[in-house]
Amino acid sequence: MTTGLLLTLAALAIVDSTSFGTLGISVYLMVASERGQVPRLLLYLATVAVFYYLVGVGLMLGLSTAMENFGDALHSEAAYWVQLVLGVGLFALSFRFDGKRGKGPRLEPRMGGPRAMVLLGLTAGTLEVATMVPYLAAIGIMTTAALPAGQWLPLLAAYVALMFVPVLALLGLRATAAAWVEPKLVRLRAWLARHAASAVGWTLGIAGFLLARDAAAFLFFAGG
C-alpha cells in the first residue's frame, strides 16, 4: 500500500462526499427539519454508509475472484491501456454536463420517521449505485493493487467514513452556530438544485482524471 494509492483514494472519497445521496439530500433534510430531528438524519446517513460499504465489499469480493482467475491479464499493459482510455473517456464525457440543458424534475426529500429515513437511505443508495463513478474507480484501483482483505476492508471503511465528513461537519456547525449556518445551508440547497448537472460533470471529470493518472503512472513511469 503506497502513499500515492492512499492519496488517490482520499481524493476520490472527497469527490464522492459531494454526491446527491451524501451531501445533497442531507442538506435538504437539514433545511427542512428541526434541530431536534438530528437522530433521524444520522439514521439516514448511517443507512447510506452501510449500504455503500456492503456494496463495496461485494464488489471487492467479486473482483478479487476475477483477479484470481484473470490476475495476469488485469495487471497487463493492455489492461492499463484500457483503464487509461476509460479515464480519458470519462474526463471527455464530463464536458457534456454543463448544467444548461434544462433543469429537469426537482427532488426535495422531507424528514420522516425512522422507517422512512432508512427507506430513503436505501433508495438514495440504490439510485446512485450505477453512477458511483468515484467509488467504482476506487474499488477498481484497490483491486488492481492486489490488497489483502486485511488491508482493503478497513481501507474501504475509511473511504466510506471520509465520504460523510463534510455533511457531519455541516451538521456540527448547525448544532453549534445555527443562526450563522442555516442561511448558508439554504443558499447551498439552492446552489445544489441549480448546479446538479454540473456536479455530475465535475464528478466524472475528476474520477476520469484519477483513473487515467493511475494508468499513466504504470504505463509511462513504472517501466510497465
Short mmCIF file of C-alpha atoms in Angstrom, two decimals:
data_model
loop_
_atom_site.label_atom_id
_atom_site.label_comp_id
_atom_site.label_asym_id
_atom_site.label_seq_id
_atom_site.Cartn_x
_atom_site.Cartn_y
_atom_site.Cartn_z
CA MET A 1 0.00 0.00 0.00
CA THR A 2 1.63 3.21 -1.19
CA THR A 3 1.17 6.86 -0.28
CA GLY A 4 0.07 7.54 -3.85
CA LEU A 5 -2.68 4.94 -3.54
CA LEU A 6 -3.91 6.43 -0.27
CA LEU A 7 -3.92 9.96 -1.69
CA THR A 8 -5.81 8.84 -4.79
CA LEU A 9 -8.43 7.07 -2.67
CA ALA A 10 -8.76 10.09 -0.38
CA ALA A 11 -9.30 12.36 -3.39
CA LEU A 12 -11.98 10.04 -4.78
CA ALA A 13 -13.70 9.88 -1.37
CA ILE A 14 -13.80 13.68 -1.19
CA VAL A 15 -15.39 13.78 -4.64
CA ASP A 16 -17.89 11.15 -3.50
CA SER A 17 -18.73 13.29 -0.46
CA THR A 18 -20.38 15.83 -2.78
CA SER A 19 -22.82 13.36 -4.33
CA PHE A 20 -26.55 13.94 -4.08
CA GLY A 21 -27.03 10.94 -1.81
CA THR A 22 -24.43 12.03 0.72
CA LEU A 23 -24.49 15.84 0.63
CA GLY A 24 -27.48 16.92 -1.44
CA ILE A 25 -30.25 15.04 0.34
CA SER A 26 -28.65 15.74 3.73
CA VAL A 27 -28.68 19.49 3.08
CA TYR A 28 -32.32 19.33 2.01
CA LEU A 29 -33.19 17.45 5.19
CA MET A 30 -31.24 19.84 7.42
CA VAL A 31 -33.00 22.86 5.95
CA ALA A 32 -36.43 21.24 6.14
CA SER A 33 -36.12 19.84 9.67
CA GLU A 34 -35.88 20.99 13.25
CA ARG A 35 -32.61 20.58 15.14
CA GLY A 36 -34.29 18.04 17.41
CA GLN A 37 -34.58 15.67 14.44
CA VAL A 38 -30.83 15.18 14.11
CA PRO A 39 -31.04 11.47 15.14
CA ARG A 40 -33.25 10.78 12.13
CA LEU A 41 -30.80 12.48 9.81
CA LEU A 42 -27.99 10.44 11.36
CA LEU A 43 -30.08 7.31 10.76
CA TYR A 44 -30.34 8.27 7.09
CA LEU A 45 -26.58 8.83 6.87
CA ALA A 46 -25.83 5.55 8.64
CA THR A 47 -28.12 3.70 6.24
CA VAL A 48 -26.38 5.17 3.21
CA ALA A 49 -22.94 4.48 4.71
CA VAL A 50 -23.73 0.83 5.48
CA PHE A 51 -25.28 0.40 2.03
CA TYR A 52 -22.20 1.81 0.29
CA TYR A 53 -19.87 -0.28 2.43
CA LEU A 54 -21.73 -3.53 1.77
CA VAL A 55 -21.89 -2.79 -1.95
CA GLY A 56 -18.16 -2.11 -1.87
CA VAL A 57 -17.41 -5.35 -0.04
CA GLY A 58 -19.50 -7.28 -2.55
CA LEU A 59 -17.73 -5.66 -5.48
CA MET A 60 -14.30 -6.22 -3.94
CA LEU A 61 -15.03 -9.90 -3.34
CA GLY A 62 -16.32 -10.31 -6.87
CA LEU A 63 -13.36 -8.51 -8.37
CA SER A 64 -10.97 -10.42 -6.13
CA THR A 65 -12.34 -13.64 -7.59
CA ALA A 66 -11.83 -12.23 -11.05
CA MET A 67 -8.27 -11.28 -10.11
CA GLU A 68 -7.56 -14.85 -9.02
CA ASN A 69 -8.71 -16.13 -12.40
CA PHE A 70 -7.52 -13.31 -14.64
CA GLY A 71 -4.92 -11.58 -12.48
CA ASP A 72 -2.15 -11.64 -15.06
CA ALA A 73 -4.43 -10.21 -17.73
CA LEU A 74 -5.75 -7.45 -15.45
CA HIS A 75 -2.21 -6.46 -14.49
CA SER A 76 -1.05 -6.46 -18.10
CA GLU A 77 -0.04 -3.43 -20.10
CA ALA A 78 -3.15 -3.87 -22.26
CA ALA A 79 -5.40 -3.66 -19.19
CA TYR A 80 -3.77 -0.41 -18.11
CA TRP A 81 -4.25 0.99 -21.60
CA VAL A 82 -7.95 0.15 -21.29
CA GLN A 83 -8.02 1.94 -17.93
CA LEU A 84 -6.26 4.93 -19.47
CA VAL A 85 -8.77 5.11 -22.32
CA LEU A 86 -11.66 4.76 -19.85
CA GLY A 87 -10.28 7.57 -17.71
CA VAL A 88 -9.79 9.88 -20.69
CA GLY A 89 -13.28 8.97 -21.91
CA LEU A 90 -14.88 9.86 -18.58
CA PHE A 91 -12.95 13.12 -18.50
CA ALA A 92 -14.16 13.99 -22.00
CA LEU A 93 -17.73 12.97 -21.15
CA SER A 94 -17.72 15.34 -18.18
CA PHE A 95 -17.81 18.34 -20.52
CA ARG A 96 -21.28 17.33 -21.72
CA PHE A 97 -22.69 18.13 -18.28
CA ASP A 98 -22.73 21.91 -18.34
CA GLY A 99 -25.89 22.47 -16.31
CA LYS A 100 -27.55 24.39 -19.15
CA ARG A 101 -29.61 21.63 -20.73
CA GLY A 102 -32.74 22.11 -18.70
CA LYS A 103 -33.47 21.82 -15.04
CA GLY A 104 -35.49 18.62 -15.09
CA PRO A 105 -37.53 17.42 -12.13
CA ARG A 106 -36.57 18.61 -8.69
CA LEU A 107 -36.42 16.23 -5.76
CA GLU A 108 -36.97 17.75 -2.33
CA PRO A 109 -36.91 14.99 0.31
CA ARG A 110 -38.58 15.56 3.65
CA MET A 111 -37.80 14.29 7.12
CA GLY A 112 -39.89 11.29 8.15
CA GLY A 113 -39.94 8.61 10.81
CA PRO A 114 -37.17 6.06 11.37
CA ARG A 115 -38.54 3.61 8.81
CA ALA A 116 -38.94 6.39 6.27
CA MET A 117 -35.36 7.53 6.80
CA VAL A 118 -33.99 4.00 6.35
CA LEU A 119 -36.08 3.62 3.20
CA LEU A 120 -34.87 6.99 1.93
CA GLY A 121 -31.26 5.94 2.55
CA LEU A 122 -31.71 2.65 0.73
CA THR A 123 -33.49 4.39 -2.13
CA ALA A 124 -30.77 7.03 -2.47
CA GLY A 125 -28.06 4.38 -2.42
CA THR A 126 -29.84 2.19 -4.95
CA LEU A 127 -30.46 5.08 -7.33
CA GLU A 128 -26.83 6.18 -7.13
CA VAL A 129 -25.15 2.79 -7.25
CA ALA A 130 -24.90 2.75 -11.05
CA THR A 131 -23.44 6.27 -11.15
CA MET A 132 -20.99 5.99 -8.24
CA VAL A 133 -18.09 6.55 -10.61
CA PRO A 134 -15.52 7.67 -7.99
CA TYR A 135 -16.47 4.77 -5.71
CA LEU A 136 -16.27 2.25 -8.53
CA ALA A 137 -12.94 3.75 -9.58
CA ALA A 138 -11.62 3.43 -6.03
CA ILE A 139 -12.68 -0.21 -5.85
CA GLY A 140 -11.04 -0.88 -9.20
CA ILE A 141 -7.80 0.74 -8.03
CA MET A 142 -7.79 -1.24 -4.78
CA THR A 143 -8.42 -4.43 -6.72
CA THR A 144 -5.60 -3.88 -9.19
CA ALA A 145 -3.32 -3.07 -6.24
CA ALA A 146 -3.96 -6.67 -5.07
CA LEU A 147 -4.51 -5.65 -1.45
CA PRO A 148 -5.26 -8.45 1.02
CA ALA A 149 -8.62 -8.41 2.79
CA GLY A 150 -6.92 -7.31 6.00
CA GLN A 151 -5.98 -4.08 4.24
CA TRP A 152 -8.85 -3.33 1.90
CA LEU A 153 -11.63 -3.95 4.44
CA PRO A 154 -10.51 -1.15 6.82
CA LEU A 155 -9.42 0.97 3.86
CA LEU A 156 -12.90 0.70 2.36
CA ALA A 157 -14.43 1.58 5.74
CA ALA A 158 -12.16 4.64 5.97
CA TYR A 159 -13.16 5.63 2.43
CA VAL A 160 -16.86 5.48 3.27
CA ALA A 161 -16.30 7.38 6.53
CA LEU A 162 -14.42 10.13 4.69
CA MET A 163 -17.37 10.49 2.32
CA PHE A 164 -19.50 11.71 5.21
CA VAL A 165 -17.05 14.10 6.87
CA PRO A 166 -18.34 17.25 5.08
CA VAL A 167 -22.00 16.63 5.89
CA LEU A 168 -21.17 15.75 9.51
CA ALA A 169 -19.16 18.97 9.74
CA LEU A 170 -22.18 20.91 8.47
CA LEU A 171 -24.35 19.12 11.00
CA GLY A 172 -21.94 20.05 13.79
CA LEU A 173 -21.90 23.68 12.69
CA ARG A 174 -25.68 23.73 12.60
CA ALA A 175 -25.80 22.41 16.16
CA THR A 176 -23.33 24.99 17.50
CA ALA A 177 -23.95 28.04 15.31
CA ALA A 178 -27.42 27.64 13.84
CA ALA A 179 -28.11 31.35 13.32
CA TRP A 180 -24.94 31.70 11.28
CA VAL A 181 -25.03 28.46 9.30
CA GLU A 182 -28.73 27.98 8.45
CA PRO A 183 -28.94 30.85 5.91
CA LYS A 184 -25.86 29.39 4.26
CA LEU A 185 -27.49 25.96 4.13
CA VAL A 186 -30.48 27.50 2.37
CA ARG A 187 -28.16 29.06 -0.21
CA LEU A 188 -26.26 25.79 -0.55
CA ARG A 189 -29.51 23.92 -1.18
CA ALA A 190 -30.44 26.42 -3.90
CA TRP A 191 -26.97 26.13 -5.43
CA LEU A 192 -27.15 22.33 -5.45
CA ALA A 193 -30.55 22.48 -7.15
CA ARG A 194 -29.21 24.81 -9.86
CA HIS A 195 -25.94 23.01 -10.48
CA ALA A 196 -26.84 19.34 -10.16
CA ALA A 197 -25.79 18.58 -13.76
CA SER A 198 -22.52 20.47 -13.37
CA ALA A 199 -21.77 18.48 -10.23
CA VAL A 200 -22.16 15.26 -12.21
CA GLY A 201 -19.74 16.64 -14.77
CA TRP A 202 -17.15 17.50 -12.14
CA THR A 203 -17.52 14.05 -10.58
CA LEU A 204 -16.98 12.31 -13.91
CA GLY A 205 -14.07 14.58 -14.78
CA ILE A 206 -12.18 14.12 -11.53
CA ALA A 207 -12.78 10.36 -11.45
CA GLY A 208 -11.65 10.09 -15.07
CA PHE A 209 -8.52 12.10 -14.37
CA LEU A 210 -7.57 9.93 -11.39
CA LEU A 211 -8.18 6.72 -13.34
CA ALA A 212 -6.07 8.00 -16.23
CA ARG A 213 -3.37 9.20 -13.85
CA ASP A 214 -3.14 5.79 -12.16
CA ALA A 215 -2.83 4.03 -15.52
CA ALA A 216 -0.36 6.56 -16.89
CA ALA A 217 1.84 6.17 -13.81
CA PHE A 218 2.15 2.45 -14.59
CA LEU A 219 2.50 2.78 -18.36
CA PHE A 220 4.94 5.67 -18.55
CA PHE A 221 6.71 5.96 -15.20
CA ALA A 222 6.92 2.46 -13.73
CA GLY A 223 8.70 0.72 -16.52
CA GLY A 224 5.50 -1.14 -17.45
#
